[in-house]
Structures are given as C-alpha cells and as structure tokens.
Amino acid sequence: MREFRRVGVVGCGLMGSGIAQVCARAGLDVVVAERDAEALAAGRSRLVASLDRGMRGGKLTEEGRAETLRRLAFTSDLGDFADRDLVIEAVAERRDAKALVFERLDRVLADGDAVIASNTSSIPIVDLAAVTARPQNVVGVHFFNPVPVQRLVEVIPTQLTAPEIADQVAAFAERRLGKTVIRAKDRAGFVVNALLVPYLVSAVRMLESGVASAEDIDAGMVLGCAHPMGPLRLLDLIGLDTALSIAESMYEEFKEPLYAPPPLLRRMVAAGAVGRKAGRGFHVYAN
C-alpha cells in the first residue's frame, strides 16, 4: 500500500499545529503554512510550547523534541508544497476559506496523485473536492483536539473519492500516526459532531433560559454522568467561534432545530468571548 512521506499542513492554529506535531513525531517530512509571518510565528510558538509540555510530562525526551523540530519547515507560500504527497488543510471553519486553499493546492501540487485532505469538523467534503481537478484524491480526515492526545480520527470519503485513497489515508492515520480510525459518510457533522453538537447547544439553551448556572450545568454532567468535562467548558476548549460555524453548517444542511445555534452563542462570539483562547467564554481563564 502507498505510504505518505512528505506531508503539508495548511494552517498552524490549534488543530494545524497539533497535526503537524504528530506527523513530525512520526518521522515524516512536514511543511506547515500560515497566511503571513506573524501567524506563522504564533503557530510555531504554539507547536514548540506543546512539545515543551510533552517534555515536562515525561512523554518526550529532549532529543525527541529536537528531532521533531528538525523535521518541520514553516512557510507562508503554498508554492513550497509542490513536492508534497499528502496535504492536510486545517484553516478556519469557513467553506470559502477552505475552498480557496483547495483551489490553490490543486494548482501547486506537482504530483497528480497527491492527496488533499480536509480537517473540517462539519463542511461536506464533496464541496471542497468540487473545486479541484482531482476529486478522486480528496478526502476528509478529521482529527480531535488536542491532536497529540486524542486518539480518534474520522476518515470521510465522498462519492467521488477513489476507494484506495480512503484506504491509504486510513492506514496512514492508524499505522503511521497511531490513531484509531472510524469512517463516516460525507454529511455535515460526520459521526462525532452529529451526536455532540445537539448536546452542546442544548447546554447553551439551558444557560440562556436560566435553568442553572454554567458551573452547575458543567458539574452536573461531570459528576452525574462521569463526563471528563462539562459541555460549556468543552465549548470553551473547542472555541465558541468554531462551535458556531459547525452548528451553522449542520443546520444549513439538515434544517434540524437541534443543530440551530442559540442566540446566546452568537452574542458571545460577537463579543469576542470565544473561550479559552480568548481568556473568557462561559468560564474565565488565566492567561
């Protein structure tokens, strides 16, 4: 079976930096792209901080940290992806932004058999495949946050994806990255978010209607249902802006009221209270 050795990651935010890290730790040649020098520096710092946490936790040696960094290159020019055989897009959860990346990658990649994958949480993969001349080589590969810790990856082929491409990407995630793969149909939300989003937005509606405080809602699910984290704190971790985009995408596709974003969620995003990355969301966080 074909193996991917030269990986590109577009986007070095929370998800992109994590994907780049696990690929580099797996011994792969990784190039990471961001939109400009400032975003690239922030992404590199985020990645280095994650490696440092791994060292402090005893999960990574100093030599392993240095070796991982040696396998990483950073750029703001997608032209540097020409020799990649697999590129994973991890930009903002917006259809227009992702489609633009796919169009550019399709023109840049020299190998006509190179695979373009999206880490989208909810956008139908076929919408992204349609803007390329290689829809048979486009697939969804949805990692979970934090990528270095979470074991799951959803692999999502479209009606146009060649079966062998989906198999190759699944084998890559399992054998090379050490992840557990589940396969999903190409429908907004896939498996995990189709189940998770109604639960999360229900918690926001409960808070919005004054049934209980954010602290009590979270404590109820942690202590009453043995969840590792309450729904509102989980939303803060995901990012309220990202959660809003996911809910909007799912509601657009299915028109199911359970997916509809509550007004409170929209207001908090408009106010910049988007969760841990902003220092405040449903809870307040130290810098």
mmCIF file of C-alpha atoms in Angstrom:
data_model
loop_
_atom_site.group_PDB
_atom_site.id
_atom_site.type_symbol
_atom_site.label_atom_id
_atom_site.label_comp_id
_atom_site.label_asym_id
_atom_site.label_seq_id
_atom_site.Cartn_x
_atom_site.Cartn_y
_atom_site.Cartn_z
ATOM 1 C CA MET A 1 0.000 0.000 0.000
ATOM 2 C CA ARG A 2 1.170 3.508 -0.821
ATOM 3 C CA GLU A 3 2.836 5.398 2.034
ATOM 4 C CA PHE A 4 2.850 9.147 2.537
ATOM 5 C CA ARG A 5 6.262 10.543 3.485
ATOM 6 C CA ARG A 6 6.106 14.265 2.605
ATOM 7 C CA VAL A 7 3.208 15.928 4.394
ATOM 8 C CA GLY A 8 1.963 19.508 4.187
ATOM 9 C CA VAL A 9 -0.295 21.154 6.751
ATOM 10 C CA VAL A 10 -2.108 24.365 5.831
ATOM 11 C CA GLY A 11 -2.912 26.297 8.986
ATOM 12 C CA CYS A 12 -0.934 26.338 12.228
ATOM 13 C CA GLY A 13 -3.660 27.145 14.713
ATOM 14 C CA LEU A 14 -4.747 24.828 17.495
ATOM 15 C CA MET A 15 -5.555 21.947 15.133
ATOM 16 C CA GLY A 16 -2.951 22.522 12.424
ATOM 17 C CA SER A 17 -0.069 22.766 14.891
ATOM 18 C CA GLY A 18 -1.207 19.552 16.561
ATOM 19 C CA ILE A 19 -1.468 17.710 13.230
ATOM 20 C CA ALA A 20 1.980 18.945 12.194
ATOM 21 C CA GLN A 21 3.404 17.847 15.540
ATOM 22 C CA VAL A 22 2.090 14.276 15.388
ATOM 23 C CA CYS A 23 3.238 13.921 11.767
ATOM 24 C CA ALA A 24 6.756 15.158 12.578
ATOM 25 C CA ARG A 25 6.966 12.939 15.660
ATOM 26 C CA ALA A 26 6.040 10.003 13.424
ATOM 27 C CA GLY A 27 9.218 10.619 11.397
ATOM 28 C CA LEU A 28 7.653 12.435 8.452
ATOM 29 C CA ASP A 29 8.979 15.420 6.485
ATOM 30 C CA VAL A 30 6.456 18.170 7.311
ATOM 31 C CA VAL A 31 5.936 21.643 5.842
ATOM 32 C CA VAL A 32 3.495 23.948 7.654
ATOM 33 C CA ALA A 33 1.939 27.033 6.047
ATOM 34 C CA GLU A 34 0.263 30.095 7.525
ATOM 35 C CA ARG A 35 -1.090 33.235 5.888
ATOM 36 C CA ASP A 36 1.710 35.583 6.966
ATOM 37 C CA ALA A 37 4.865 35.834 9.061
ATOM 38 C CA GLU A 38 3.010 36.904 12.207
ATOM 39 C CA ALA A 39 0.586 33.968 12.107
ATOM 40 C CA LEU A 40 3.465 31.631 11.269
ATOM 41 C CA ALA A 41 5.492 32.791 14.286
ATOM 42 C CA ALA A 42 2.467 32.351 16.559
ATOM 43 C CA GLY A 43 1.852 28.864 15.174
ATOM 44 C CA ARG A 44 5.470 27.822 15.613
ATOM 45 C CA SER A 45 5.430 29.089 19.201
ATOM 46 C CA ARG A 46 2.252 27.115 19.859
ATOM 47 C CA LEU A 47 3.839 23.964 18.482
ATOM 48 C CA VAL A 48 7.058 24.415 20.471
ATOM 49 C CA ALA A 49 5.043 25.029 23.647
ATOM 50 C CA SER A 50 3.201 21.753 23.078
ATOM 51 C CA LEU A 51 6.497 19.881 22.674
ATOM 52 C CA ASP A 52 7.792 21.508 25.855
ATOM 53 C CA ARG A 53 4.700 20.328 27.741
ATOM 54 C CA GLY A 54 5.371 16.838 26.437
ATOM 55 C CA MET A 55 8.907 17.010 27.800
ATOM 56 C CA ARG A 56 7.733 18.231 31.211
ATOM 57 C CA GLY A 57 5.176 15.424 31.310
ATOM 58 C CA GLY A 58 7.797 12.808 30.522
ATOM 59 C CA LYS A 59 6.224 11.891 27.166
ATOM 60 C CA LEU A 60 9.076 13.298 25.080
ATOM 61 C CA THR A 61 12.830 13.412 25.538
ATOM 62 C CA GLU A 62 14.978 16.445 24.756
ATOM 63 C CA GLU A 63 16.444 14.533 21.823
ATOM 64 C CA GLY A 64 12.943 13.654 20.590
ATOM 65 C CA ARG A 65 11.921 17.298 20.809
ATOM 66 C CA ALA A 66 14.944 18.407 18.781
ATOM 67 C CA GLU A 67 14.395 15.683 16.189
ATOM 68 C CA THR A 68 10.716 16.644 15.808
ATOM 69 C CA LEU A 69 11.633 20.289 15.200
ATOM 70 C CA ARG A 70 14.248 19.269 12.616
ATOM 71 C CA ARG A 71 11.538 17.559 10.578
ATOM 72 C CA LEU A 72 9.400 20.726 10.477
ATOM 73 C CA ALA A 73 9.649 23.591 7.990
ATOM 74 C CA PHE A 74 7.471 26.713 8.070
ATOM 75 C CA THR A 75 6.323 28.871 5.172
ATOM 76 C CA SER A 76 3.761 31.451 4.102
ATOM 77 C CA ASP A 77 3.971 30.368 0.444
ATOM 78 C CA LEU A 78 1.832 27.428 -0.696
ATOM 79 C CA GLY A 79 4.238 27.077 -3.620
ATOM 80 C CA ASP A 80 6.528 25.308 -1.155
ATOM 81 C CA PHE A 81 4.042 22.423 -1.126
ATOM 82 C CA ALA A 82 4.824 21.392 -4.710
ATOM 83 C CA ASP A 83 6.618 18.181 -3.692
ATOM 84 C CA ARG A 84 4.110 17.062 -1.015
ATOM 85 C CA ASP A 85 2.298 13.745 -1.484
ATOM 86 C CA LEU A 86 -0.322 14.471 1.209
ATOM 87 C CA VAL A 87 -1.590 17.894 2.282
ATOM 88 C CA ILE A 88 -3.974 18.348 5.219
ATOM 89 C CA GLU A 89 -5.945 21.604 5.266
ATOM 90 C CA ALA A 90 -6.673 22.954 8.766
ATOM 91 C CA VAL A 91 -7.718 26.579 8.250
ATOM 92 C CA ALA A 92 -10.727 28.372 9.759
ATOM 93 C CA GLU A 93 -14.040 26.509 9.647
ATOM 94 C CA ARG A 94 -15.384 28.526 6.712
ATOM 95 C CA ARG A 95 -16.358 26.998 3.398
ATOM 96 C CA ASP A 96 -14.983 29.900 1.317
ATOM 97 C CA ALA A 97 -11.588 29.866 3.080
ATOM 98 C CA LYS A 98 -11.204 26.111 2.708
ATOM 99 C CA ALA A 99 -12.312 26.103 -0.933
ATOM 100 C CA LEU A 100 -9.725 28.769 -1.759
ATOM 101 C CA VAL A 101 -6.972 26.638 -0.181
ATOM 102 C CA PHE A 102 -8.113 23.575 -2.142
ATOM 103 C CA GLU A 103 -8.092 25.511 -5.432
ATOM 104 C CA ARG A 104 -4.556 26.756 -4.810
ATOM 105 C CA LEU A 105 -3.237 23.380 -3.678
ATOM 106 C CA ASP A 106 -4.695 21.691 -6.750
ATOM 107 C CA ARG A 107 -2.660 24.036 -8.947
ATOM 108 C CA VAL A 108 0.525 23.817 -6.851
ATOM 109 C CA LEU A 109 0.916 20.084 -6.265
ATOM 110 C CA ALA A 110 3.219 18.688 -8.935
ATOM 111 C CA ASP A 111 2.209 15.054 -8.379
ATOM 112 C CA GLY A 112 -1.175 14.435 -9.964
ATOM 113 C CA ASP A 113 -1.685 11.594 -7.482
ATOM 114 C CA ALA A 114 -1.057 13.778 -4.420
ATOM 115 C CA VAL A 115 -3.907 13.672 -1.900
ATOM 116 C CA ILE A 116 -5.630 16.738 -0.461
ATOM 117 C CA ALA A 117 -7.433 16.179 2.835
ATOM 118 C CA SER A 118 -9.546 18.481 4.983
ATOM 119 C CA ASN A 119 -9.672 18.548 8.768
ATOM 120 C CA THR A 120 -13.096 20.211 8.660
ATOM 121 C CA SER A 121 -15.462 19.436 11.522
ATOM 122 C CA SER A 122 -18.660 19.779 9.545
ATOM 123 C CA ILE A 123 -18.347 21.072 5.954
ATOM 124 C CA PRO A 124 -19.262 18.431 3.346
ATOM 125 C CA ILE A 125 -16.034 17.199 1.754
ATOM 126 C CA VAL A 126 -17.566 16.996 -1.725
ATOM 127 C CA ASP A 127 -17.986 20.796 -1.717
ATOM 128 C CA LEU A 128 -14.199 21.094 -1.413
ATOM 129 C CA ALA A 129 -13.454 18.276 -3.863
ATOM 130 C CA ALA A 130 -15.608 20.016 -6.473
ATOM 131 C CA VAL A 131 -13.221 22.979 -6.786
ATOM 132 C CA THR A 132 -10.295 20.705 -7.749
ATOM 133 C CA ALA A 133 -9.360 18.735 -10.849
ATOM 134 C CA ARG A 134 -8.619 15.687 -8.652
ATOM 135 C CA PRO A 135 -11.855 14.960 -6.747
ATOM 136 C CA GLN A 136 -10.905 11.279 -6.620
ATOM 137 C CA ASN A 137 -7.921 12.262 -4.452
ATOM 138 C CA VAL A 138 -9.841 14.392 -1.943
ATOM 139 C CA VAL A 139 -10.913 13.013 1.438
ATOM 140 C CA GLY A 140 -11.864 14.228 4.892
ATOM 141 C CA VAL A 141 -9.512 13.434 7.770
ATOM 142 C CA HIS A 142 -10.946 14.914 10.963
ATOM 143 C CA PHE A 143 -8.628 14.980 13.991
ATOM 144 C CA PHE A 144 -9.735 15.902 17.514
ATOM 145 C CA ASN A 145 -8.381 18.474 19.942
ATOM 146 C CA PRO A 146 -5.774 18.215 21.381
ATOM 147 C CA VAL A 147 -4.391 16.262 18.435
ATOM 148 C CA PRO A 148 -1.272 14.864 20.198
ATOM 149 C CA VAL A 149 -3.510 13.363 22.917
ATOM 150 C CA GLN A 150 -6.809 12.399 21.284
ATOM 151 C CA ARG A 151 -6.701 9.007 19.578
ATOM 152 C CA LEU A 152 -9.627 9.362 17.195
ATOM 153 C CA VAL A 153 -9.580 10.331 13.509
ATOM 154 C CA GLU A 154 -12.666 10.329 11.294
ATOM 155 C CA VAL A 155 -11.957 9.465 7.635
ATOM 156 C CA ILE A 156 -14.643 10.734 5.276
ATOM 157 C CA PRO A 157 -14.646 9.787 1.576
ATOM 158 C CA THR A 158 -17.054 11.448 -0.850
ATOM 159 C CA GLN A 159 -18.997 9.809 -3.657
ATOM 160 C CA LEU A 160 -16.041 10.793 -5.889
ATOM 161 C CA THR A 161 -13.157 9.618 -3.665
ATOM 162 C CA ALA A 162 -11.292 6.611 -5.035
ATOM 163 C CA PRO A 163 -11.709 3.732 -2.537
ATOM 164 C CA GLU A 164 -7.960 3.116 -2.465
ATOM 165 C CA ILE A 165 -7.349 6.750 -1.446
ATOM 166 C CA ALA A 166 -9.636 6.431 1.578
ATOM 167 C CA ASP A 167 -7.880 3.167 2.482
ATOM 168 C CA GLN A 168 -4.433 4.755 2.155
ATOM 169 C CA VAL A 169 -5.346 7.732 4.334
ATOM 170 C CA ALA A 170 -6.937 5.479 6.970
ATOM 171 C CA ALA A 171 -3.840 3.266 7.018
ATOM 172 C CA PHE A 172 -1.627 6.349 7.330
ATOM 173 C CA ALA A 173 -3.576 7.610 10.354
ATOM 174 C CA GLU A 174 -3.575 4.194 12.013
ATOM 175 C CA ARG A 175 -0.154 2.741 11.230
ATOM 176 C CA ARG A 176 1.976 5.849 10.977
ATOM 177 C CA LEU A 177 0.290 8.222 13.409
ATOM 178 C CA GLY A 178 -1.011 5.616 15.855
ATOM 179 C CA LYS A 179 -4.606 6.842 15.729
ATOM 180 C CA THR A 180 -7.876 4.917 15.818
ATOM 181 C CA VAL A 181 -9.920 5.481 12.662
ATOM 182 C CA ILE A 182 -13.655 5.445 12.190
ATOM 183 C CA ARG A 183 -15.226 6.004 8.782
ATOM 184 C CA ALA A 184 -18.143 8.313 8.176
ATOM 185 C CA LYS A 185 -20.448 9.226 5.333
ATOM 186 C CA ASP A 186 -19.923 12.658 3.793
ATOM 187 C CA ARG A 187 -22.659 14.533 5.608
ATOM 188 C CA ALA A 188 -22.258 17.618 7.773
ATOM 189 C CA GLY A 189 -21.057 16.716 11.265
ATOM 190 C CA PHE A 190 -19.951 13.202 10.277
ATOM 191 C CA VAL A 191 -20.259 10.875 13.326
ATOM 192 C CA VAL A 192 -18.965 12.682 16.401
ATOM 193 C CA ASN A 193 -20.334 16.178 15.843
ATOM 194 C CA ALA A 194 -23.692 14.835 14.682
ATOM 195 C CA LEU A 195 -24.040 13.438 18.205
ATOM 196 C CA LEU A 196 -22.121 16.096 20.105
ATOM 197 C CA VAL A 197 -23.478 19.374 18.708
ATOM 198 C CA PRO A 198 -27.115 18.901 19.852
ATOM 199 C CA TYR A 199 -25.803 18.173 23.367
ATOM 200 C CA LEU A 200 -23.593 21.276 23.414
ATOM 201 C CA VAL A 201 -26.170 23.703 22.059
ATOM 202 C CA SER A 202 -28.744 22.272 24.492
ATOM 203 C CA ALA A 203 -26.422 23.250 27.334
ATOM 204 C CA VAL A 204 -26.220 26.805 25.939
ATOM 205 C CA ARG A 205 -30.024 26.970 25.706
ATOM 206 C CA MET A 206 -30.287 25.739 29.303
ATOM 207 C CA LEU A 207 -27.964 28.512 30.475
ATOM 208 C CA GLU A 208 -29.741 31.063 28.284
ATOM 209 C CA SER A 209 -33.142 30.200 29.781
ATOM 210 C CA GLY A 210 -31.839 30.429 33.354
ATOM 211 C CA VAL A 211 -32.343 26.789 34.320
ATOM 212 C CA ALA A 212 -28.932 26.651 36.029
ATOM 213 C CA SER A 213 -25.562 28.400 36.171
ATOM 214 C CA ALA A 214 -22.671 27.472 33.879
ATOM 215 C CA GLU A 215 -20.829 25.966 36.852
ATOM 216 C CA ASP A 216 -23.805 23.806 37.849
ATOM 217 C CA ILE A 217 -24.533 22.648 34.295
ATOM 218 C CA ASP A 218 -20.932 21.506 33.913
ATOM 219 C CA ALA A 219 -20.788 19.945 37.385
ATOM 220 C CA GLY A 220 -24.000 18.051 36.669
ATOM 221 C CA MET A 221 -22.522 16.321 33.624
ATOM 222 C CA VAL A 222 -19.097 15.713 35.175
ATOM 223 C CA LEU A 223 -20.351 14.347 38.486
ATOM 224 C CA GLY A 224 -23.697 12.952 37.366
ATOM 225 C CA CYS A 225 -22.700 11.355 34.078
ATOM 226 C CA ALA A 226 -18.933 10.829 34.580
ATOM 227 C CA HIS A 227 -18.035 13.084 31.655
ATOM 228 C CA PRO A 228 -14.427 14.293 31.864
ATOM 229 C CA MET A 229 -15.557 17.862 31.136
ATOM 230 C CA GLY A 230 -18.876 19.700 31.214
ATOM 231 C CA PRO A 231 -20.497 20.879 27.952
ATOM 232 C CA LEU A 232 -19.868 24.604 28.470
ATOM 233 C CA ARG A 233 -16.238 24.101 29.428
ATOM 234 C CA LEU A 234 -15.893 21.821 26.396
ATOM 235 C CA LEU A 235 -17.308 24.594 24.209
ATOM 236 C CA ASP A 236 -14.704 26.944 25.659
ATOM 237 C CA LEU A 237 -11.999 24.431 24.724
ATOM 238 C CA ILE A 238 -13.314 23.938 21.181
ATOM 239 C CA GLY A 239 -13.760 27.690 20.708
ATOM 240 C CA LEU A 240 -17.209 29.243 20.577
ATOM 241 C CA ASP A 241 -16.499 30.675 17.118
ATOM 242 C CA THR A 242 -15.632 27.229 15.794
ATOM 243 C CA ALA A 243 -18.666 25.677 17.503
ATOM 244 C CA LEU A 244 -20.894 28.355 15.953
ATOM 245 C CA SER A 245 -19.538 27.600 12.476
ATOM 246 C CA ILE A 246 -20.102 23.865 12.971
ATOM 247 C CA ALA A 247 -23.665 24.349 14.198
ATOM 248 C CA GLU A 248 -24.441 26.723 11.314
ATOM 249 C CA SER A 249 -23.071 24.269 8.752
ATOM 250 C CA MET A 250 -25.085 21.397 10.193
ATOM 251 C CA TYR A 251 -28.283 23.437 10.435
ATOM 252 C CA GLU A 252 -27.806 24.634 6.844
ATOM 253 C CA GLU A 253 -27.632 21.053 5.609
ATOM 254 C CA PHE A 254 -30.367 19.399 7.679
ATOM 255 C CA LYS A 255 -32.636 22.258 8.872
ATOM 256 C CA GLU A 256 -32.871 20.317 12.123
ATOM 257 C CA PRO A 257 -33.750 22.671 15.034
ATOM 258 C CA LEU A 258 -31.494 20.709 17.399
ATOM 259 C CA TYR A 259 -28.493 21.979 15.398
ATOM 260 C CA ALA A 260 -29.567 25.642 15.304
ATOM 261 C CA PRO A 261 -27.123 27.946 17.153
ATOM 262 C CA PRO A 262 -28.775 29.629 20.174
ATOM 263 C CA PRO A 263 -28.784 33.456 20.233
ATOM 264 C CA LEU A 264 -26.517 33.451 23.298
ATOM 265 C CA LEU A 265 -23.827 31.601 21.372
ATOM 266 C CA ARG A 266 -23.953 34.179 18.566
ATOM 267 C CA ARG A 267 -23.805 37.082 21.029
ATOM 268 C CA MET A 268 -20.792 35.688 22.841
ATOM 269 C CA VAL A 269 -18.890 35.205 19.588
ATOM 270 C CA ALA A 270 -19.779 38.752 18.522
ATOM 271 C CA ALA A 271 -18.426 39.990 21.874
ATOM 272 C CA GLY A 272 -15.146 38.105 21.414
ATOM 273 C CA ALA A 273 -15.819 35.774 24.353
ATOM 274 C CA VAL A 274 -14.857 32.720 22.318
ATOM 275 C CA GLY A 275 -13.403 30.508 25.044
ATOM 276 C CA ARG A 276 -10.024 29.586 26.435
ATOM 277 C CA LYS A 277 -8.018 31.075 23.581
ATOM 278 C CA ALA A 278 -9.545 34.484 24.407
ATOM 279 C CA GLY A 279 -9.317 34.049 28.170
ATOM 280 C CA ARG A 280 -13.089 34.042 28.586
ATOM 281 C CA GLY A 281 -16.128 32.217 27.333
ATOM 282 C CA PHE A 282 -18.691 30.530 29.560
ATOM 283 C CA HIS A 283 -15.881 30.486 32.128
ATOM 284 C CA VAL A 284 -12.911 32.805 32.761
ATOM 285 C CA TYR A 285 -9.341 31.587 32.223
ATOM 286 C CA ALA A 286 -5.964 32.874 33.342
ATOM 287 C CA ASN A 287 -3.560 33.820 30.533
#
